[in-house]
mmCIF file of C-alpha atoms and ligand atoms in Angstrom:
data_model
loop_
_atom_site.group_PDB
_atom_site.id
_atom_site.type_symbol
_atom_site.label_atom_id
_atom_site.label_comp_id
_atom_site.label_asym_id
_atom_site.label_seq_id
_atom_site.Cartn_x
_atom_site.Cartn_y
_atom_site.Cartn_z
ATOM 1 C CA MET A 1 -34.619 -5.618 13.703
ATOM 2 C CA THR A 2 -31.127 -4.613 12.520
ATOM 3 C CA ASP A 3 -29.302 -6.117 9.556
ATOM 4 C CA THR A 4 -26.128 -8.096 10.305
ATOM 5 C CA PRO A 5 -23.178 -5.854 9.363
ATOM 6 C CA LYS A 6 -21.554 -7.050 6.162
ATOM 7 C CA ARG A 7 -17.819 -6.822 5.797
ATOM 8 C CA VAL A 8 -14.912 -7.846 3.598
ATOM 9 C CA LEU A 9 -11.643 -9.247 4.932
ATOM 10 C CA LEU A 10 -8.996 -8.412 2.351
ATOM 11 C CA ALA A 11 -5.945 -10.649 2.501
ATOM 12 C CA LYS A 12 -2.438 -9.215 2.230
ATOM 13 C CA PRO A 13 -0.122 -10.244 0.619
ATOM 14 C CA ARG A 14 -2.156 -10.982 -2.479
ATOM 15 C CA GLY A 15 -1.686 -10.500 -6.214
ATOM 16 C CA TYR A 16 1.498 -9.882 -8.160
ATOM 17 C CA CYS A 17 4.693 -11.547 -6.968
ATOM 18 C CA ALA A 18 8.193 -10.483 -7.967
ATOM 19 C CA GLY A 19 8.458 -13.138 -10.691
ATOM 20 C CA VAL A 20 5.186 -12.191 -12.370
ATOM 21 C CA ASP A 21 5.950 -8.497 -12.160
ATOM 22 C CA ARG A 22 9.296 -9.124 -13.870
ATOM 23 C CA ALA A 23 7.784 -11.331 -16.581
ATOM 24 C CA VAL A 24 5.033 -8.835 -17.464
ATOM 25 C CA GLN A 25 7.530 -5.959 -17.459
ATOM 26 C CA THR A 26 9.808 -8.005 -19.721
ATOM 27 C CA VAL A 27 7.122 -8.222 -22.406
ATOM 28 C CA GLU A 28 6.163 -4.556 -21.984
ATOM 29 C CA GLU A 29 9.778 -3.367 -22.227
ATOM 30 C CA ALA A 30 10.454 -5.655 -25.205
ATOM 31 C CA LEU A 31 7.424 -4.174 -26.995
ATOM 32 C CA LYS A 32 8.719 -0.653 -26.339
ATOM 33 C CA LEU A 33 12.293 -1.451 -27.340
ATOM 34 C CA TYR A 34 11.877 -3.649 -30.421
ATOM 35 C CA GLY A 35 8.278 -2.778 -31.367
ATOM 36 C CA PRO A 36 5.500 -5.301 -32.031
ATOM 37 C CA PRO A 37 5.102 -8.096 -32.714
ATOM 38 C CA ILE A 38 6.852 -9.708 -29.774
ATOM 39 C CA TYR A 39 6.183 -13.436 -29.671
ATOM 40 C CA VAL A 40 5.597 -15.038 -26.285
ATOM 41 C CA ARG A 41 5.844 -18.809 -25.918
ATOM 42 C CA LYS A 42 2.883 -19.949 -23.746
ATOM 43 C CA GLU A 43 0.985 -17.553 -21.503
ATOM 44 C CA ILE A 44 3.588 -15.244 -19.974
ATOM 45 C CA VAL A 45 1.774 -15.794 -16.656
ATOM 46 C CA HIS A 46 -1.444 -17.709 -16.090
ATOM 47 C CA ASN A 47 -3.898 -14.830 -16.101
ATOM 48 C CA ARG A 48 -6.486 -14.107 -18.782
ATOM 49 C CA HIS A 49 -6.532 -10.362 -18.164
ATOM 50 C CA VAL A 50 -2.742 -9.974 -18.295
ATOM 51 C CA VAL A 51 -2.541 -11.992 -21.504
ATOM 52 C CA ALA A 52 -5.361 -10.002 -23.160
ATOM 53 C CA THR A 53 -3.769 -6.682 -22.120
ATOM 54 C CA LEU A 54 -0.395 -7.636 -23.583
ATOM 55 C CA GLN A 55 -2.054 -8.970 -26.746
ATOM 56 C CA ALA A 56 -3.696 -5.582 -27.228
ATOM 57 C CA LYS A 57 -0.237 -3.978 -27.045
ATOM 58 C CA GLY A 58 1.208 -6.260 -29.749
ATOM 59 C CA ALA A 59 2.317 -9.446 -27.991
ATOM 60 C CA VAL A 60 1.569 -12.617 -29.954
ATOM 61 C CA PHE A 61 1.122 -15.719 -27.822
ATOM 62 C CA VAL A 62 2.153 -19.041 -29.344
ATOM 63 C CA GLU A 63 2.367 -22.571 -28.026
ATOM 64 C CA GLU A 64 5.707 -23.544 -29.559
ATOM 65 C CA ASN A 65 8.801 -21.952 -31.100
ATOM 66 C CA GLU A 66 7.951 -23.378 -34.507
ATOM 67 C CA GLU A 67 5.041 -20.910 -34.734
ATOM 68 C CA VAL A 68 7.485 -17.998 -34.433
ATOM 69 C CA PRO A 69 8.877 -16.665 -37.744
ATOM 70 C CA GLU A 70 12.618 -17.287 -38.098
ATOM 71 C CA GLY A 71 14.776 -14.487 -36.732
ATOM 72 C CA SER A 72 11.969 -13.013 -34.565
ATOM 73 C CA ILE A 73 12.010 -12.189 -30.876
ATOM 74 C CA VAL A 74 10.459 -14.697 -28.495
ATOM 75 C CA VAL A 75 9.920 -14.348 -24.750
ATOM 76 C CA PHE A 76 9.823 -17.475 -22.588
ATOM 77 C CA SER A 77 7.232 -17.400 -19.821
ATOM 78 C CA ALA A 78 7.720 -17.105 -16.053
ATOM 79 C CA HIS A 79 7.075 -20.853 -15.633
ATOM 80 C CA GLY A 80 10.385 -21.817 -17.222
ATOM 81 C CA VAL A 81 11.331 -24.000 -20.171
ATOM 82 C CA ALA A 82 13.281 -27.182 -20.751
ATOM 83 C CA PRO A 83 16.786 -26.789 -22.263
ATOM 84 C CA GLU A 84 15.514 -28.207 -25.570
ATOM 85 C CA VAL A 85 13.274 -25.141 -25.961
ATOM 86 C CA HIS A 86 16.381 -22.932 -25.925
ATOM 87 C CA GLU A 87 17.979 -25.242 -28.493
ATOM 88 C CA GLN A 88 14.903 -25.044 -30.761
ATOM 89 C CA ALA A 89 15.046 -21.233 -30.535
ATOM 90 C CA ARG A 90 18.708 -21.223 -31.549
ATOM 91 C CA ALA A 91 17.959 -23.563 -34.471
ATOM 92 C CA ARG A 92 15.324 -21.096 -35.752
ATOM 93 C CA SER A 93 17.657 -18.100 -35.177
ATOM 94 C CA LEU A 94 15.182 -16.640 -32.709
ATOM 95 C CA LYS A 95 16.273 -13.965 -30.305
ATOM 96 C CA ALA A 96 15.107 -15.482 -27.009
ATOM 97 C CA ILE A 97 14.417 -13.456 -23.881
ATOM 98 C CA ASP A 98 14.001 -15.724 -20.899
ATOM 99 C CA ALA A 99 11.454 -14.410 -18.377
ATOM 100 C CA THR A 100 11.618 -17.560 -16.239
ATOM 101 C CA CYS A 101 11.167 -16.575 -12.592
ATOM 102 C CA PRO A 102 14.545 -16.791 -10.814
ATOM 103 C CA LEU A 103 12.878 -18.971 -8.163
ATOM 104 C CA VAL A 104 11.932 -21.488 -10.855
ATOM 105 C CA THR A 105 15.474 -21.285 -12.254
ATOM 106 C CA LYS A 106 16.695 -22.185 -8.768
ATOM 107 C CA VAL A 107 14.717 -25.455 -8.918
ATOM 108 C CA HIS A 108 16.135 -26.165 -12.407
ATOM 109 C CA GLN A 109 19.645 -25.704 -11.003
ATOM 110 C CA GLU A 110 18.893 -28.093 -8.133
ATOM 111 C CA ALA A 111 17.587 -30.661 -10.623
ATOM 112 C CA ARG A 112 20.751 -30.383 -12.739
ATOM 113 C CA ARG A 113 23.017 -30.636 -9.690
ATOM 114 C CA PHE A 114 21.344 -33.732 -8.218
ATOM 115 C CA ALA A 115 21.088 -35.376 -11.639
ATOM 116 C CA ALA A 116 24.823 -34.794 -12.177
ATOM 117 C CA ALA A 117 25.403 -36.680 -8.905
ATOM 118 C CA ASP A 118 23.135 -39.437 -10.298
ATOM 119 C CA TYR A 119 20.333 -39.051 -7.730
ATOM 120 C CA ASP A 120 16.780 -40.137 -8.428
ATOM 121 C CA ILE A 121 14.759 -36.922 -8.211
ATOM 122 C CA LEU A 122 11.152 -37.070 -7.001
ATOM 123 C CA LEU A 123 9.510 -33.919 -8.326
ATOM 124 C CA ILE A 124 6.319 -33.135 -6.420
ATOM 125 C CA GLY A 125 4.016 -31.263 -8.765
ATOM 126 C CA HIS A 126 1.020 -31.341 -11.054
ATOM 127 C CA GLU A 127 1.210 -33.422 -14.208
ATOM 128 C CA GLY A 128 1.144 -31.342 -17.366
ATOM 129 C CA HIS A 129 1.882 -27.999 -15.652
ATOM 130 C CA GLU A 130 4.360 -25.958 -17.715
ATOM 131 C CA GLU A 131 6.723 -25.520 -14.787
ATOM 132 C CA VAL A 132 6.851 -29.283 -14.210
ATOM 133 C CA ILE A 133 7.489 -29.918 -17.916
ATOM 134 C CA GLY A 134 10.327 -27.366 -17.892
ATOM 135 C CA THR A 135 11.985 -28.710 -14.740
ATOM 136 C CA THR A 136 11.644 -32.329 -15.890
ATOM 137 C CA GLY A 137 13.347 -31.373 -19.142
ATOM 138 C CA GLU A 138 16.538 -30.600 -17.202
ATOM 139 C CA ALA A 139 17.079 -34.271 -16.365
ATOM 140 C CA PRO A 140 14.325 -36.462 -17.794
ATOM 141 C CA ALA A 141 16.172 -39.710 -17.054
ATOM 142 C CA ASN A 142 16.492 -38.900 -13.343
ATOM 143 C CA ILE A 143 13.188 -37.166 -12.570
ATOM 144 C CA GLN A 144 9.887 -38.821 -11.755
ATOM 145 C CA LEU A 145 6.744 -36.866 -10.989
ATOM 146 C CA VAL A 146 4.898 -37.341 -7.697
ATOM 147 C CA ASP A 147 1.477 -35.768 -8.187
ATOM 148 C CA GLY A 148 0.255 -35.593 -4.578
ATOM 149 C CA PRO A 149 0.292 -37.871 -1.504
ATOM 150 C CA ASP A 150 -1.579 -40.754 -3.157
ATOM 151 C CA ALA A 151 1.060 -41.015 -5.889
ATOM 152 C CA VAL A 152 3.712 -42.014 -3.344
ATOM 153 C CA ASP A 153 2.715 -45.699 -3.490
ATOM 154 C CA LYS A 154 3.742 -45.865 -7.159
ATOM 155 C CA VAL A 155 7.249 -44.443 -6.580
ATOM 156 C CA THR A 156 10.151 -46.767 -7.298
ATOM 157 C CA VAL A 157 13.820 -45.744 -7.138
ATOM 158 C CA ARG A 158 17.121 -47.306 -8.175
ATOM 159 C CA ASP A 159 18.988 -46.688 -4.902
ATOM 160 C CA PRO A 160 17.000 -45.644 -1.773
ATOM 161 C CA SER A 161 20.117 -43.967 -0.346
ATOM 162 C CA LYS A 162 20.396 -41.602 -3.325
ATOM 163 C CA VAL A 163 17.023 -39.916 -3.655
ATOM 164 C CA VAL A 164 16.037 -36.267 -3.314
ATOM 165 C CA TRP A 165 12.653 -34.549 -3.499
ATOM 166 C CA LEU A 166 12.103 -31.225 -5.214
ATOM 167 C CA SER A 167 8.822 -29.445 -5.924
ATOM 168 C CA GLN A 168 6.883 -27.125 -8.167
ATOM 169 C CA THR A 169 6.936 -23.583 -6.728
ATOM 170 C CA THR A 170 3.185 -23.046 -6.520
ATOM 171 C CA LEU A 171 1.847 -26.029 -4.562
ATOM 172 C CA SER A 172 -0.220 -26.220 -1.404
ATOM 173 C CA VAL A 173 2.308 -26.049 1.443
ATOM 174 C CA ASP A 174 0.278 -28.431 3.642
ATOM 175 C CA GLU A 175 -0.380 -31.009 0.942
ATOM 176 C CA THR A 176 3.294 -30.987 -0.039
ATOM 177 C CA LEU A 177 4.300 -31.619 3.588
ATOM 178 C CA GLU A 178 1.918 -34.584 3.604
ATOM 179 C CA THR A 179 3.451 -35.926 0.387
ATOM 180 C CA VAL A 180 6.957 -35.521 1.800
ATOM 181 C CA ASP A 181 5.941 -37.281 5.048
ATOM 182 C CA ARG A 182 4.672 -40.233 3.074
ATOM 183 C CA LEU A 183 7.775 -40.279 0.906
ATOM 184 C CA LYS A 184 9.990 -40.243 3.998
ATOM 185 C CA ARG A 185 8.100 -43.165 5.492
ATOM 186 C CA LYS A 186 8.781 -45.105 2.308
ATOM 187 C CA LEU A 187 12.329 -43.771 1.767
ATOM 188 C CA PRO A 188 13.891 -42.865 5.144
ATOM 189 C CA LEU A 189 17.119 -41.610 3.518
ATOM 190 C CA LEU A 190 15.282 -39.181 1.262
ATOM 191 C CA VAL A 191 17.224 -35.917 0.899
ATOM 192 C CA SER A 192 15.358 -32.581 1.092
ATOM 193 C CA PRO A 193 16.044 -29.623 -1.220
ATOM 194 C CA PRO A 194 18.684 -27.199 0.081
ATOM 195 C CA SER A 195 15.971 -24.532 0.514
ATOM 196 C CA ASP A 196 12.188 -24.415 0.066
ATOM 197 C CA ASP A 197 11.088 -24.877 -3.539
ATOM 198 C CA ILE A 198 7.570 -23.618 -2.838
ATOM 199 C CA CYS A 199 8.208 -19.919 -3.276
ATOM 200 C CA TYR A 200 7.754 -17.105 -0.769
ATOM 201 C CA ALA A 201 4.789 -15.673 -2.709
ATOM 202 C CA THR A 202 2.869 -18.951 -2.732
ATOM 203 C CA SER A 203 3.487 -19.520 1.002
ATOM 204 C CA ASN A 204 2.663 -15.943 1.985
ATOM 205 C CA ARG A 205 -0.618 -15.873 0.030
ATOM 206 C CA GLN A 206 -1.654 -19.202 1.550
ATOM 207 C CA ASP A 207 -0.781 -17.982 5.087
ATOM 208 C CA ALA A 208 -2.856 -14.824 4.571
ATOM 209 C CA VAL A 209 -5.900 -16.720 3.306
ATOM 210 C CA LYS A 210 -5.589 -19.251 6.156
ATOM 211 C CA THR A 211 -5.731 -16.344 8.585
ATOM 212 C CA ILE A 212 -8.936 -14.840 7.203
ATOM 213 C CA ALA A 213 -10.793 -17.987 6.077
ATOM 214 C CA PRO A 214 -12.000 -19.175 9.518
ATOM 215 C CA SER A 215 -13.884 -15.859 9.920
ATOM 216 C CA CYS A 216 -15.353 -15.916 6.405
ATOM 217 C CA ASP A 217 -18.611 -17.310 5.089
ATOM 218 C CA VAL A 218 -17.307 -17.089 1.556
ATOM 219 C CA VAL A 219 -13.852 -16.449 0.110
ATOM 220 C CA ILE A 220 -13.460 -15.007 -3.370
ATOM 221 C CA VAL A 221 -10.103 -15.709 -5.017
ATOM 222 C CA VAL A 222 -9.343 -13.610 -8.075
ATOM 223 C CA GLY A 223 -7.326 -15.687 -10.515
ATOM 224 C CA SER A 224 -7.548 -17.816 -13.627
ATOM 225 C CA GLN A 225 -8.586 -21.470 -13.720
ATOM 226 C CA ASN A 226 -5.186 -22.527 -15.085
ATOM 227 C CA SER A 227 -3.287 -20.678 -12.354
ATOM 228 C CA SER A 228 -1.897 -23.269 -9.956
ATOM 229 C CA ASN A 229 -1.282 -20.893 -7.070
ATOM 230 C CA SER A 230 -4.783 -19.369 -7.427
ATOM 231 C CA GLN A 231 -6.419 -22.814 -7.387
ATOM 232 C CA ARG A 232 -4.423 -23.667 -4.268
ATOM 233 C CA LEU A 233 -5.682 -20.487 -2.548
ATOM 234 C CA ARG A 234 -9.269 -21.563 -3.175
ATOM 235 C CA GLU A 235 -8.588 -25.021 -1.717
ATOM 236 C CA VAL A 236 -6.665 -23.633 1.264
ATOM 237 C CA ALA A 237 -9.562 -21.261 2.047
ATOM 238 C CA VAL A 238 -12.016 -24.166 2.281
ATOM 239 C CA ASP A 239 -9.586 -26.339 4.250
ATOM 240 C CA ALA A 240 -9.059 -23.454 6.695
ATOM 241 C CA GLY A 241 -12.766 -23.117 7.440
ATOM 242 C CA ALA A 242 -14.489 -20.942 4.844
ATOM 243 C CA ARG A 243 -17.979 -22.260 4.046
ATOM 244 C CA ALA A 244 -17.252 -21.883 0.336
ATOM 245 C CA ALA A 245 -14.563 -20.416 -1.909
ATOM 246 C CA TYR A 246 -14.766 -19.403 -5.562
ATOM 247 C CA LEU A 247 -12.188 -18.588 -8.197
ATOM 248 C CA VAL A 248 -13.087 -15.797 -10.631
ATOM 249 C CA ASP A 249 -11.212 -13.912 -13.326
ATOM 250 C CA TYR A 250 -13.489 -10.887 -13.139
ATOM 251 C CA ALA A 251 -15.984 -9.307 -10.711
ATOM 252 C CA SER A 252 -18.751 -9.889 -13.249
ATOM 253 C CA GLU A 253 -18.461 -13.674 -12.665
ATOM 254 C CA ILE A 254 -19.568 -13.391 -9.021
ATOM 255 C CA ARG A 255 -23.074 -14.789 -8.580
ATOM 256 C CA ASP A 256 -25.517 -13.236 -6.144
ATOM 257 C CA GLU A 257 -26.369 -16.626 -4.652
ATOM 258 C CA TRP A 258 -22.756 -17.017 -3.471
ATOM 259 C CA LEU A 259 -23.264 -14.003 -1.208
ATOM 260 C CA GLU A 260 -26.721 -14.961 0.090
ATOM 261 C CA GLY A 261 -26.734 -15.119 3.892
ATOM 262 C CA ALA A 262 -23.045 -14.185 4.087
ATOM 263 C CA SER A 263 -21.936 -11.548 6.559
ATOM 264 C CA THR A 264 -18.150 -11.818 5.986
ATOM 265 C CA VAL A 265 -16.569 -12.260 2.580
ATOM 266 C CA GLY A 266 -12.852 -12.945 2.286
ATOM 267 C CA LEU A 267 -11.010 -11.633 -0.738
ATOM 268 C CA THR A 268 -7.601 -12.492 -2.116
ATOM 269 C CA SER A 269 -5.877 -13.036 -5.467
ATOM 270 C CA GLY A 270 -3.289 -15.260 -7.069
ATOM 271 C CA ALA A 271 0.292 -14.242 -7.765
ATOM 272 C CA SER A 272 -0.439 -13.402 -11.411
ATOM 273 C CA VAL A 273 -3.355 -11.044 -10.761
ATOM 274 C CA PRO A 274 -3.130 -7.245 -11.082
ATOM 275 C CA ASP A 275 -4.694 -5.497 -8.091
ATOM 276 C CA GLU A 276 -7.099 -3.501 -10.285
ATOM 277 C CA LEU A 277 -9.128 -6.724 -10.693
ATOM 278 C CA VAL A 278 -9.355 -7.116 -6.910
ATOM 279 C CA MET A 279 -10.489 -3.484 -6.600
ATOM 280 C CA GLU A 280 -13.271 -4.193 -9.117
ATOM 281 C CA VAL A 281 -14.441 -7.069 -6.906
ATOM 282 C CA LEU A 282 -14.339 -4.763 -3.887
ATOM 283 C CA ASP A 283 -16.505 -2.243 -5.773
ATOM 284 C CA LEU A 284 -19.026 -4.965 -6.584
ATOM 285 C CA LEU A 285 -19.087 -6.152 -2.972
ATOM 286 C CA THR A 286 -19.655 -2.584 -1.812
ATOM 287 C CA GLU A 287 -22.638 -2.369 -4.196
ATOM 288 C CA ARG A 288 -23.956 -5.596 -2.642
ATOM 289 C CA GLY A 289 -23.807 -4.057 0.841
ATOM 290 C CA PHE A 290 -20.365 -5.218 1.974
ATOM 291 C CA GLY A 291 -19.218 -1.695 2.690
ATOM 292 C CA GLU A 292 -16.822 -2.340 5.573
ATOM 293 C CA VAL A 293 -13.364 -3.447 4.413
ATOM 294 C CA ALA A 294 -10.589 -4.611 6.739
ATOM 295 C CA GLU A 295 -7.220 -5.503 5.269
ATOM 296 C CA VAL A 296 -5.530 -8.338 7.171
ATOM 297 C CA SER A 297 -1.785 -8.351 6.621
ATOM 298 C CA THR A 298 0.357 -11.351 7.523
ATOM 299 C CA ALA A 299 3.623 -10.477 5.742
ATOM 300 C CA ASP A 300 5.427 -7.584 4.141
ATOM 301 C CA GLU A 301 6.924 -8.384 0.726
ATOM 302 C CA LYS A 302 9.797 -6.324 -0.643
ATOM 303 C CA LEU A 303 11.460 -8.736 -3.081
ATOM 304 C CA THR A 304 11.996 -7.556 -6.651
ATOM 305 C CA PHE A 305 13.865 -9.153 -9.549
ATOM 306 C CA SER A 306 15.783 -7.313 -12.236
ATOM 307 C CA LEU A 307 14.857 -7.783 -15.896
ATOM 308 C CA PRO A 308 16.543 -10.560 -17.943
ATOM 309 C CA GLN A 309 20.172 -9.738 -18.785
ATOM 310 C CA GLU A 310 19.642 -10.078 -22.547
ATOM 311 C CA LEU A 311 16.906 -7.428 -22.454
ATOM 312 C CA LYS A 312 18.795 -5.104 -20.107
ATOM 313 C CA ARG A 313 21.816 -5.237 -22.418
ATOM 314 C CA ASP A 314 19.747 -4.142 -25.435
ATOM 315 C CA MET A 315 17.957 -1.440 -23.411
ATOM 316 C CA LYS A 316 21.346 -0.047 -22.345
ATOM 317 C CA ALA A 317 22.651 -0.099 -25.927
ATOM 318 C CA ALA A 318 19.503 1.671 -27.203
ATOM 319 C CA LYS A 319 19.896 4.327 -24.504
ATOM 320 C CA ALA A 320 23.547 4.882 -25.479
ATOM 321 C CA THR A 321 22.540 5.207 -29.147
ATOM 322 C CA ARG A 322 19.881 7.790 -28.287
ATOM 323 C CA ALA A 323 22.374 9.749 -26.146
ATOM 324 C CA GLY A 324 24.912 9.671 -29.029
ATOM 325 C CA GLU A 325 22.314 10.908 -31.511
ATOM 326 C CA ALA A 326 21.269 13.709 -29.150
ATOM 327 C CA ALA A 327 24.913 14.763 -28.687
ATOM 328 C CA ALA A 328 25.499 14.737 -32.479
ATOM 329 C CA LEU A 329 22.375 16.831 -33.015
ATOM 330 C CA ALA A 330 23.507 19.330 -30.362
ATOM 331 C CA ALA A 331 26.956 19.619 -32.023
ATOM 332 C CA HIS A 332 25.500 20.034 -35.534
ATOM 333 C CA PRO A 333 21.984 21.455 -35.195
ATOM 334 C CA LEU A 334 19.776 21.081 -38.264
ATOM 335 C CA SER A 335 19.449 24.407 -39.946
HETATM 336 S S1 LIG B 401 4.661 -17.547 -7.911
HETATM 337 FE FE1 LIG B 401 6.716 -17.726 -7.040
HETATM 338 S S2 LIG B 401 7.872 -18.941 -8.511
HETATM 339 FE FE2 LIG B 401 6.005 -18.242 -9.560
HETATM 340 S S3 LIG B 401 6.610 -16.343 -10.575
HETATM 341 FE FE3 LIG B 401 5.834 -15.768 -8.559
HETATM 342 S S4 LIG B 401 7.668 -15.674 -7.228
HETATM 343 FE FE4 LIG B 401 8.201 -16.819 -9.065
#
């Protein structure tokens, strides 16, 4: 009798997106430039490992600006903040570096624009998520949250001909379409956002996991419990046909019973997960006999974002100062 071959289908794209990469680099560069401590309001991205790594380098994570000593440097997370958070920072004379993902900023701009035209804005998203709190803060009087298809029944608007829907960037694409369908049945004149609010990274990771899941007995998603896009990957994997899907921060959390009887394991990771954590899961799967690995690629991602202007400006000034000091030293060498 021969054993069934055991294999891993590794989804691509997976892991870091452009917004997370920029946010993590922002904290790292700020630590190098200004020295620790650098205060970070909320988790810079929703990943335990990333947060712990930055903490070890001197980042101090706080919940609110009031925990930051006056005059200190504070970085705002990739999920975005309401305008009042910027105001609070100014009031405490904090030097704020805004690492909000530009794709979240785009949704904030849409919210401001439609609110200025006095639209009711139906924001599809998860109650309490930092991104939703930040976007709602742009126009609290105009925005109402729609937390999934079943919440549509509760929606009431002032003028059905002046309503737009926007969304959190990290939702399930399919569930959001369902919510929008139900909203459109209720409000036929509902206006759609000028471009997709669910970001490219969320859509691409969901497409990749949908492709592998039907062939998988089990899908492992590397990501933290509070990561919206990672949670959605786990749900999408099950909806697309995987027998089971689990979300883990680390390889050590994988239980042997999850792999019992499995011949194909799918593997992916959320947009805030460094690939080294996925490689550790691959190593563990290899130890458990899943030696064959096939990477299944459904998209090629090339997008990058430049660092926040306020940080780039200070980095440039520091470089100019160093160059000036080097030139002065060359002109007048120390004897
Ligand atoms: S998941 Fe999307 S919106 Fe969020 S940081 Fe990444 S690119 Fe930006």
